[in-house]
Amino acid sequence: MVTPTGNPIELEPIERATIDELRAVQLRRLRWSLRHAYDNVPHYREAFDEAGTHPDDCRELADLARFPFTTKAHLREHYPFGMFAVPRERIARLHASSGTTGQPTVVGYTSDDVRTWARLVARSIRAAGGRPGDRVHVAYGYGLFTGGLGAHYGAEELGCTVIPVSGGMTERQVMLIRDFEPDIIMVTPSYMLAIADEMRRQGIDPRATSLRVGIFGAEPWTEEMRGEIERELDIQAVDIYGLSEVIGPGVASECVETKDGPHVWEDHFYPEVVDPVTGAVLPDGEQGELVFTSLTKQAMPVVRYRTRDLTRLLPGTARPMRRMEKITGRSDDMIILRGVNLFPTQIEELILRTPALSAHFQCVLSRQGRMDALTVRVERRADTDRADAVAAGATLATLIKNSIGVSVGVDVIEPDGVERSMGKMRRIVDNRPKG
């Protein structure tokens, strides 16, 4: 098998396994993980007992549905270390969420966990077209956030040369891309476009750099955004998925030869999709909330962790593992406007169909009388004059009305008018009165 870049792909044995072989590995590891959680984490022992389940009840993979869910609230209730399954002295690494919407969620890793994580990110980079010796520019944030160090260790594990830039300092990002000539960049997709804007500001053609692959994650993004990035930078744009509660980046990743949704690395994480309201497990192919159970984590196993990410599970293509459809949004990011459910990714898709408008936008919620209102604040492209951009804004409002079924305002602003994020883009600005 050969990637679009012409490099042969050397797959691990599990990436060539039959479905039956993969399911046998999963069941063996799932039974171990349930027992490990029950024996070593008081929360899981209490939750399993309350639900009337026991690790020995798991005789086939479908039996996992009998076990209780884990939520972010559970992790916060046991802050900081109450969900750990090993003694503190075996913890080699701590990471945590930012805690911007509440108490941080803390995750721990043993040395074996760190090695497993590195191998999975290495697998993800290789699936994206990376090879030993490639230079990898890491522009995810370092520190307690899992993105930077996860990408860093994975690239080193693959045998790449790591350029640990971290987020921010956009002018310096451009300088280092120009001077160090990386082959691969790992960053959020929205910040990649901000870097491309800075390249043009400096008189650099974004399509003329050394970059050939971008591995993008940490926020939902659409096929239209992929097309925009690939046109702007002349690279392969590949999706990577992960979340700190499960391990970090590298839970799933796209394969560059197909680019048809991230393959879940099912030998380490068992995925389910459930109805967000009832919690019932849905058949593959139906959209719902993504749930993960870790199969090999030592320090902090998770059992049926509700991610709040909305997607579908699809058959594998480039690998036997199942694919996730691109995340359409989070159940907690859904905007309900006059009875209509919508997600920022739906707005992004329509914006990128409108040539005079750029991909930099925000959804601004306000209260007008007793009714909620939504204004899409979007930049015009630098090469578009103001009158054409305003006309494009009116076109966008019509597209949203016809496609999503709700009336919104559109405020077309000047280039650089939307705040740039060095990490996840702040897509929703809620100016409604609290309470």
Coordinates of C-alpha atoms in Angstrom, one line a residue:
M1 CA 0.0 0.0 0.0
V2 CA 1.3 3.5 -1.0
T3 CA 0.3 6.9 0.2
P4 CA -0.5 9.8 -2.1
T5 CA 3.0 11.1 -1.3
G6 CA 4.5 8.0 -2.8
N7 CA 5.7 6.5 0.4
P8 CA 5.0 2.8 1.2
I9 CA 3.0 2.1 4.3
E10 CA 4.3 -0.6 6.7
L11 CA 1.4 -1.7 8.8
E12 CA 1.5 -3.2 12.3
P13 CA 0.1 -6.8 12.5
I14 CA -3.1 -5.5 14.2
E15 CA -3.7 -3.1 11.3
R16 CA -3.8 -6.2 9.0
A17 CA -5.9 -8.4 11.4
T18 CA -9.2 -9.9 10.5
I19 CA -12.3 -8.6 12.2
D20 CA -12.5 -11.8 14.2
E21 CA -8.9 -11.5 15.3
L22 CA -9.5 -7.8 16.3
R23 CA -12.7 -8.7 18.3
A24 CA -10.9 -11.5 20.2
V25 CA -8.1 -9.0 21.2
Q26 CA -10.8 -6.5 22.3
L27 CA -12.8 -9.0 24.4
R28 CA -9.7 -10.2 26.2
R29 CA -8.5 -6.7 26.9
L30 CA -12.0 -5.5 27.9
R31 CA -12.4 -8.2 30.5
W32 CA -9.0 -7.2 32.0
S33 CA -9.9 -3.5 32.0
L34 CA -13.3 -4.0 33.7
R35 CA -11.6 -6.1 36.4
H36 CA -8.8 -3.6 36.8
A37 CA -11.2 -0.7 37.2
Y38 CA -13.5 -2.7 39.6
D39 CA -10.6 -3.9 41.8
N40 CA -8.7 -0.7 42.1
V41 CA -11.1 2.3 41.7
P42 CA -13.7 2.7 44.4
H43 CA -16.0 4.7 42.1
Y44 CA -16.2 1.8 39.7
R45 CA -16.7 -0.8 42.3
E46 CA -19.7 1.3 43.7
A47 CA -21.1 2.1 40.3
F48 CA -20.9 -1.5 39.1
D49 CA -22.4 -2.8 42.3
E50 CA -25.2 -0.3 42.2
A51 CA -26.0 -1.3 38.6
G52 CA -25.9 -4.9 39.5
T53 CA -23.0 -5.8 37.2
H54 CA -19.7 -7.4 37.8
P55 CA -16.6 -7.8 35.5
D56 CA -17.3 -11.5 35.2
D57 CA -20.6 -10.7 33.6
C58 CA -18.7 -9.5 30.5
R59 CA -18.6 -12.7 28.3
E60 CA -19.0 -11.0 24.9
L61 CA -18.5 -7.4 23.7
A62 CA -22.2 -6.7 23.6
D63 CA -22.3 -7.2 27.4
L64 CA -20.5 -3.9 27.9
A65 CA -23.9 -2.2 27.4
R66 CA -24.9 -3.6 30.9
F67 CA -22.2 -1.5 32.6
P68 CA -22.8 2.2 33.8
F69 CA -21.5 5.2 32.0
T70 CA -18.7 7.5 33.2
T71 CA -19.1 11.2 32.8
K72 CA -17.0 14.3 33.2
A73 CA -19.0 15.0 36.4
H74 CA -17.7 11.8 37.9
L75 CA -14.1 12.8 37.2
R76 CA -14.7 16.2 38.8
E77 CA -16.3 14.6 41.8
H78 CA -13.2 12.6 42.4
Y79 CA -10.7 15.4 41.8
P80 CA -7.8 15.2 41.7
F81 CA -6.7 11.6 41.9
G82 CA -9.7 9.6 43.0
M83 CA -10.2 7.8 39.6
F84 CA -6.6 6.4 39.6
A85 CA -6.2 2.7 39.6
V86 CA -2.5 2.5 40.7
P87 CA -0.6 3.9 43.6
R88 CA 0.6 7.5 43.3
E89 CA 4.2 6.5 43.1
R90 CA 3.5 4.7 39.8
I91 CA 2.1 7.8 38.2
A92 CA 4.7 9.0 35.6
R93 CA 2.7 11.9 34.2
L94 CA -0.2 14.1 35.0
H95 CA -2.3 16.1 32.6
A96 CA -5.5 18.1 33.1
S97 CA -8.2 19.9 31.2
S98 CA -8.2 23.7 31.2
G99 CA -11.1 23.9 33.6
T100 CA -12.6 26.9 31.9
T101 CA -16.1 25.5 32.3
G102 CA -15.6 24.0 35.7
Q103 CA -13.1 22.2 37.9
P104 CA -10.3 20.6 35.8
T105 CA -10.4 17.0 35.0
V106 CA -7.1 15.3 35.9
V107 CA -5.7 12.3 34.1
G108 CA -2.7 10.2 35.0
Y109 CA -0.3 7.9 33.1
T110 CA 2.0 5.1 34.2
S111 CA 5.3 4.8 32.2
D112 CA 3.6 2.0 30.2
D113 CA 0.7 4.3 29.5
V114 CA 3.0 7.0 28.2
R115 CA 4.7 4.4 25.9
T116 CA 1.3 3.2 24.6
W117 CA 0.2 6.7 23.9
A118 CA 3.4 7.5 22.1
R119 CA 3.0 4.4 19.9
L120 CA -0.6 5.3 19.1
V121 CA 0.3 8.8 18.0
A122 CA 3.2 7.4 16.0
R123 CA 0.7 5.1 14.3
S124 CA -1.5 8.1 13.6
I125 CA 1.3 10.1 12.1
R126 CA 2.4 7.2 10.0
A127 CA -1.3 6.7 8.8
A128 CA -1.3 10.4 7.9
G129 CA 1.8 9.8 5.6
G130 CA 4.6 10.6 8.1
R131 CA 7.8 8.6 8.0
P132 CA 10.9 8.3 10.1
G133 CA 13.2 11.3 9.5
D134 CA 10.4 13.7 8.7
R135 CA 10.5 17.0 10.5
V136 CA 7.3 17.6 12.5
H137 CA 6.3 21.2 13.5
V138 CA 4.2 20.8 16.7
A139 CA 2.0 23.9 17.2
Y140 CA -0.4 22.4 19.7
G141 CA 0.0 23.9 23.2
Y142 CA 2.4 22.1 25.6
G143 CA 1.8 21.8 29.4
L144 CA -1.2 20.3 31.1
F145 CA -3.1 20.2 27.7
T146 CA -2.4 16.8 26.1
G147 CA -2.0 18.0 22.6
G148 CA 1.6 19.2 22.4
L149 CA 3.3 16.5 24.4
G150 CA 1.1 13.8 22.9
A151 CA 2.1 14.9 19.4
H152 CA 5.8 15.4 20.5
Y153 CA 6.2 11.9 22.0
G154 CA 4.4 10.2 19.1
A155 CA 6.6 12.0 16.5
E156 CA 9.8 11.0 18.4
E157 CA 8.5 7.4 18.7
L158 CA 8.1 7.3 14.9
G159 CA 11.7 8.5 14.5
C160 CA 10.9 12.0 13.3
T161 CA 12.7 15.2 14.1
V162 CA 10.4 17.2 16.4
I163 CA 10.2 21.0 16.3
P164 CA 8.4 21.8 19.6
V165 CA 7.1 25.3 18.8
S166 CA 3.8 25.1 20.9
G167 CA 1.0 27.5 20.3
G168 CA 1.0 31.3 19.8
M169 CA 3.6 33.7 18.4
T170 CA 2.2 33.4 14.9
E171 CA 5.0 35.4 13.3
R172 CA 7.5 33.0 14.8
Q173 CA 5.5 30.0 13.6
V174 CA 5.9 31.3 10.0
M175 CA 9.7 32.0 10.5
L176 CA 10.3 28.5 11.8
I177 CA 8.3 26.9 9.0
R178 CA 10.3 29.0 6.5
D179 CA 13.7 28.3 8.1
F180 CA 13.4 24.7 9.5
E181 CA 11.4 23.4 6.5
P182 CA 9.2 20.9 8.3
D183 CA 7.4 18.1 6.3
I184 CA 4.4 17.9 8.7
I185 CA 2.6 20.3 11.0
M186 CA 0.3 19.3 13.9
V187 CA -2.1 22.0 14.9
T188 CA -5.8 23.0 15.2
P189 CA -7.3 23.6 11.7
S190 CA -8.5 27.1 12.6
Y191 CA -5.0 28.1 13.7
M192 CA -3.5 26.6 10.5
L193 CA -5.5 29.2 8.6
A194 CA -4.3 31.9 10.9
I195 CA -0.7 30.9 10.1
A196 CA -1.5 30.9 6.4
D197 CA -2.9 34.5 6.8
E198 CA 0.4 35.5 8.5
M199 CA 2.4 33.9 5.7
R200 CA 0.6 36.1 3.1
R201 CA 1.0 39.1 5.3
Q202 CA 4.8 38.5 5.2
G203 CA 4.7 38.0 1.4
I204 CA 5.2 34.2 1.6
D205 CA 3.1 32.0 -0.6
P206 CA 1.5 29.4 1.7
R207 CA 1.5 26.8 -1.2
A208 CA 5.3 27.2 -1.6
T209 CA 6.5 26.0 1.8
S210 CA 8.1 22.6 2.6
L211 CA 4.9 21.3 4.3
R212 CA 3.3 18.3 2.7
V213 CA 1.0 17.0 5.5
G214 CA -1.1 18.7 8.1
I215 CA -2.5 16.6 11.0
F216 CA -5.4 18.6 12.5
G217 CA -7.5 18.0 15.6
A218 CA -8.7 19.4 19.0
E219 CA -11.8 21.0 17.4
P220 CA -14.6 19.9 15.0
W221 CA -13.9 20.8 11.3
T222 CA -15.7 20.1 8.1
E223 CA -14.9 18.7 4.7
E224 CA -15.2 22.3 3.4
M225 CA -12.5 23.3 5.9
R226 CA -10.3 20.5 4.6
G227 CA -10.7 21.7 1.1
E228 CA -9.9 25.3 2.1
I229 CA -6.7 24.2 3.9
E230 CA -5.6 21.9 1.1
R231 CA -6.1 24.7 -1.5
E232 CA -4.5 27.3 0.6
L233 CA -1.4 25.3 1.5
D234 CA -1.1 22.6 -1.1
I235 CA -0.9 19.8 1.6
Q236 CA -2.7 16.7 2.6
A237 CA -5.1 17.7 5.5
V238 CA -5.7 14.7 7.8
D239 CA -7.9 14.4 10.9
I240 CA -6.7 13.2 14.3
Y241 CA -9.0 12.7 17.2
G242 CA -8.6 12.3 20.9
L243 CA -9.5 13.6 24.3
S244 CA -7.5 13.8 27.5
E245 CA -10.0 11.7 29.5
V246 CA -9.4 8.7 27.2
I247 CA -5.7 9.2 26.6
G248 CA -5.2 12.4 24.5
P249 CA -4.6 12.7 20.8
G250 CA -4.3 9.4 19.0
V251 CA -7.5 7.7 19.9
A252 CA -8.4 7.7 16.3
S253 CA -6.8 9.0 13.1
E254 CA -7.5 9.3 9.4
C255 CA -5.4 7.4 6.9
V256 CA -4.1 9.6 4.1
E257 CA -4.8 7.1 1.4
T258 CA -8.6 7.4 2.0
K259 CA -9.2 10.5 4.1
D260 CA -12.7 9.2 4.9
G261 CA -12.9 9.7 8.6
P262 CA -10.6 8.7 11.5
H263 CA -10.1 5.0 12.1
V264 CA -10.5 4.3 15.8
W265 CA -7.5 2.4 17.2
E266 CA -9.9 -0.3 18.5
D267 CA -7.1 -2.5 19.9
H268 CA -6.8 0.1 22.7
F269 CA -10.3 1.8 22.8
Y270 CA -13.7 0.2 22.4
P271 CA -16.2 2.7 20.8
E272 CA -19.9 2.8 21.1
V273 CA -22.5 5.3 19.9
V274 CA -25.5 5.8 22.1
D275 CA -28.7 7.8 22.0
P276 CA -27.7 11.1 23.8
V277 CA -31.1 11.1 25.7
T278 CA -31.8 7.5 26.5
G279 CA -28.2 6.1 26.6
A280 CA -29.3 3.1 24.4
V281 CA -26.6 1.7 22.2
L282 CA -27.2 2.5 18.6
P283 CA -26.3 0.3 15.6
D284 CA -23.3 1.2 13.5
G285 CA -24.2 3.8 11.0
E286 CA -26.7 5.8 13.2
Q287 CA -25.7 9.1 14.6
G288 CA -25.4 9.6 18.3
E289 CA -23.0 10.4 21.2
L290 CA -19.6 8.7 21.1
V291 CA -18.6 6.6 24.1
F292 CA -15.2 5.0 24.8
T293 CA -14.0 2.3 27.1
S294 CA -10.2 2.0 27.5
L295 CA -8.8 -1.5 27.0
T296 CA -5.1 -1.1 28.1
K297 CA -4.8 1.9 30.3
Q298 CA -3.2 1.2 33.7
A299 CA -3.3 4.5 35.6
M300 CA -6.8 5.6 34.8
P301 CA -9.1 3.2 33.1
V302 CA -12.3 4.6 31.8
V303 CA -15.5 2.6 31.4
R304 CA -18.1 3.8 28.9
Y305 CA -16.9 7.5 29.0
R306 CA -19.5 9.8 27.4
T307 CA -17.5 12.2 25.2
R308 CA -20.5 14.4 24.2
D309 CA -19.1 14.3 20.7
L310 CA -21.7 13.4 18.0
T311 CA -20.8 11.1 15.2
R312 CA -21.5 7.7 13.5
L313 CA -19.4 4.5 13.5
L314 CA -18.8 3.2 10.0
P315 CA -17.0 0.1 8.6
G316 CA -13.2 0.3 8.2
T317 CA -11.7 1.0 4.8
A318 CA -7.9 1.5 4.9
R319 CA -7.8 -0.5 8.2
P320 CA -10.0 -3.2 9.7
M321 CA -10.9 -0.9 12.6
R322 CA -14.1 1.0 12.4
R323 CA -14.1 4.7 11.3
M324 CA -15.7 7.6 13.0
E325 CA -17.6 10.1 10.8
K326 CA -16.2 13.6 11.2
I327 CA -17.5 15.0 14.5
T328 CA -20.5 17.2 13.6
G329 CA -20.4 18.9 17.0
R330 CA -20.8 18.3 20.7
S331 CA -24.1 17.8 22.4
D332 CA -23.2 20.6 24.8
D333 CA -22.3 22.9 21.9
M334 CA -25.6 22.5 20.1
I335 CA -27.5 25.8 19.7
I336 CA -31.2 25.6 20.0
L337 CA -32.7 28.6 18.2
R338 CA -36.4 29.0 18.0
G339 CA -36.8 25.2 18.2
V340 CA -34.2 24.4 15.6
N341 CA -31.0 22.5 16.5
L342 CA -27.8 23.7 14.8
F343 CA -24.1 23.4 15.2
P344 CA -21.2 25.8 14.3
T345 CA -19.9 23.2 11.8
Q346 CA -23.1 23.6 9.8
I347 CA -22.5 27.3 9.6
E348 CA -18.8 26.7 8.7
E349 CA -19.9 24.5 5.8
L350 CA -22.1 27.2 4.3
I351 CA -19.6 30.0 4.8
L352 CA -17.0 28.0 2.9
R353 CA -19.4 27.7 0.0
T354 CA -19.5 31.5 -0.2
P355 CA -16.3 32.6 -2.0
A356 CA -16.2 36.2 -0.7
L357 CA -16.2 35.1 3.0
S358 CA -13.3 33.7 5.0
A359 CA -13.3 30.7 7.4
H360 CA -12.9 33.0 10.4
F361 CA -16.3 33.4 12.0
Q362 CA -18.2 33.3 15.3
C363 CA -21.8 32.6 16.2
V364 CA -23.0 35.4 18.5
L365 CA -26.1 34.7 20.6
S366 CA -28.2 37.5 22.0
R367 CA -31.6 38.1 23.5
Q368 CA -34.1 40.3 21.5
G369 CA -37.1 40.8 23.7
R370 CA -38.2 37.3 24.7
M371 CA -36.5 35.6 21.8
D372 CA -33.0 34.4 21.3
A373 CA -31.2 35.6 18.2
L374 CA -28.1 34.5 16.4
T375 CA -25.7 36.7 14.4
V376 CA -23.0 35.1 12.4
R377 CA -20.0 37.4 12.6
V378 CA -17.7 36.5 9.6
E379 CA -14.7 38.2 8.0
R380 CA -14.6 39.1 4.3
R381 CA -11.7 37.7 2.4
A382 CA -8.8 40.2 1.9
D383 CA -9.1 40.1 -1.9
T384 CA -12.9 40.9 -1.8
D385 CA -14.2 44.4 -1.8
R386 CA -16.7 45.5 0.9
A387 CA -19.7 45.7 -1.4
D388 CA -19.2 42.2 -2.7
A389 CA -18.7 40.9 0.8
V390 CA -21.9 42.4 2.1
A391 CA -23.8 40.9 -0.8
A392 CA -22.2 37.5 0.1
G393 CA -23.4 38.0 3.7
A394 CA -27.0 38.3 2.4
T395 CA -26.4 35.1 0.4
L396 CA -25.1 33.3 3.5
A397 CA -28.2 34.3 5.5
T398 CA -30.4 32.9 2.7
L399 CA -28.3 29.7 2.6
I400 CA -28.7 29.2 6.4
K401 CA -32.4 29.8 6.2
N402 CA -32.9 27.4 3.3
S403 CA -30.5 24.7 4.6
I404 CA -31.0 24.8 8.4
G405 CA -34.4 26.3 8.6
V406 CA -33.7 29.3 10.8
S407 CA -33.3 33.0 10.2
V408 CA -30.0 34.6 11.5
G409 CA -28.3 37.9 11.1
V410 CA -25.0 38.1 9.3
D411 CA -22.4 40.7 10.2
V412 CA -19.6 40.8 7.6
I413 CA -16.5 42.4 9.2
E414 CA -13.0 43.3 8.0
P415 CA -10.2 40.8 7.8
D416 CA -8.6 40.1 11.2
G417 CA -11.8 41.2 13.0
V418 CA -12.4 37.8 14.6
E419 CA -10.2 37.0 17.5
R420 CA -7.5 34.4 16.7
S421 CA -7.2 31.5 19.0
M422 CA -3.8 29.7 19.5
G423 CA -5.7 26.5 20.4
K424 CA -9.4 25.7 20.0
M425 CA -11.3 28.4 18.2
R426 CA -14.1 30.0 20.3
R427 CA -16.9 29.6 17.9
I428 CA -19.8 30.5 20.2
V429 CA -20.1 33.8 21.9
D430 CA -23.1 33.9 24.2
N431 CA -24.2 37.4 25.1
R432 CA -27.6 36.4 26.4
P433 CA -28.5 37.6 30.0
K434 CA -27.6 35.0 32.6
G435 CA -30.2 33.5 34.8

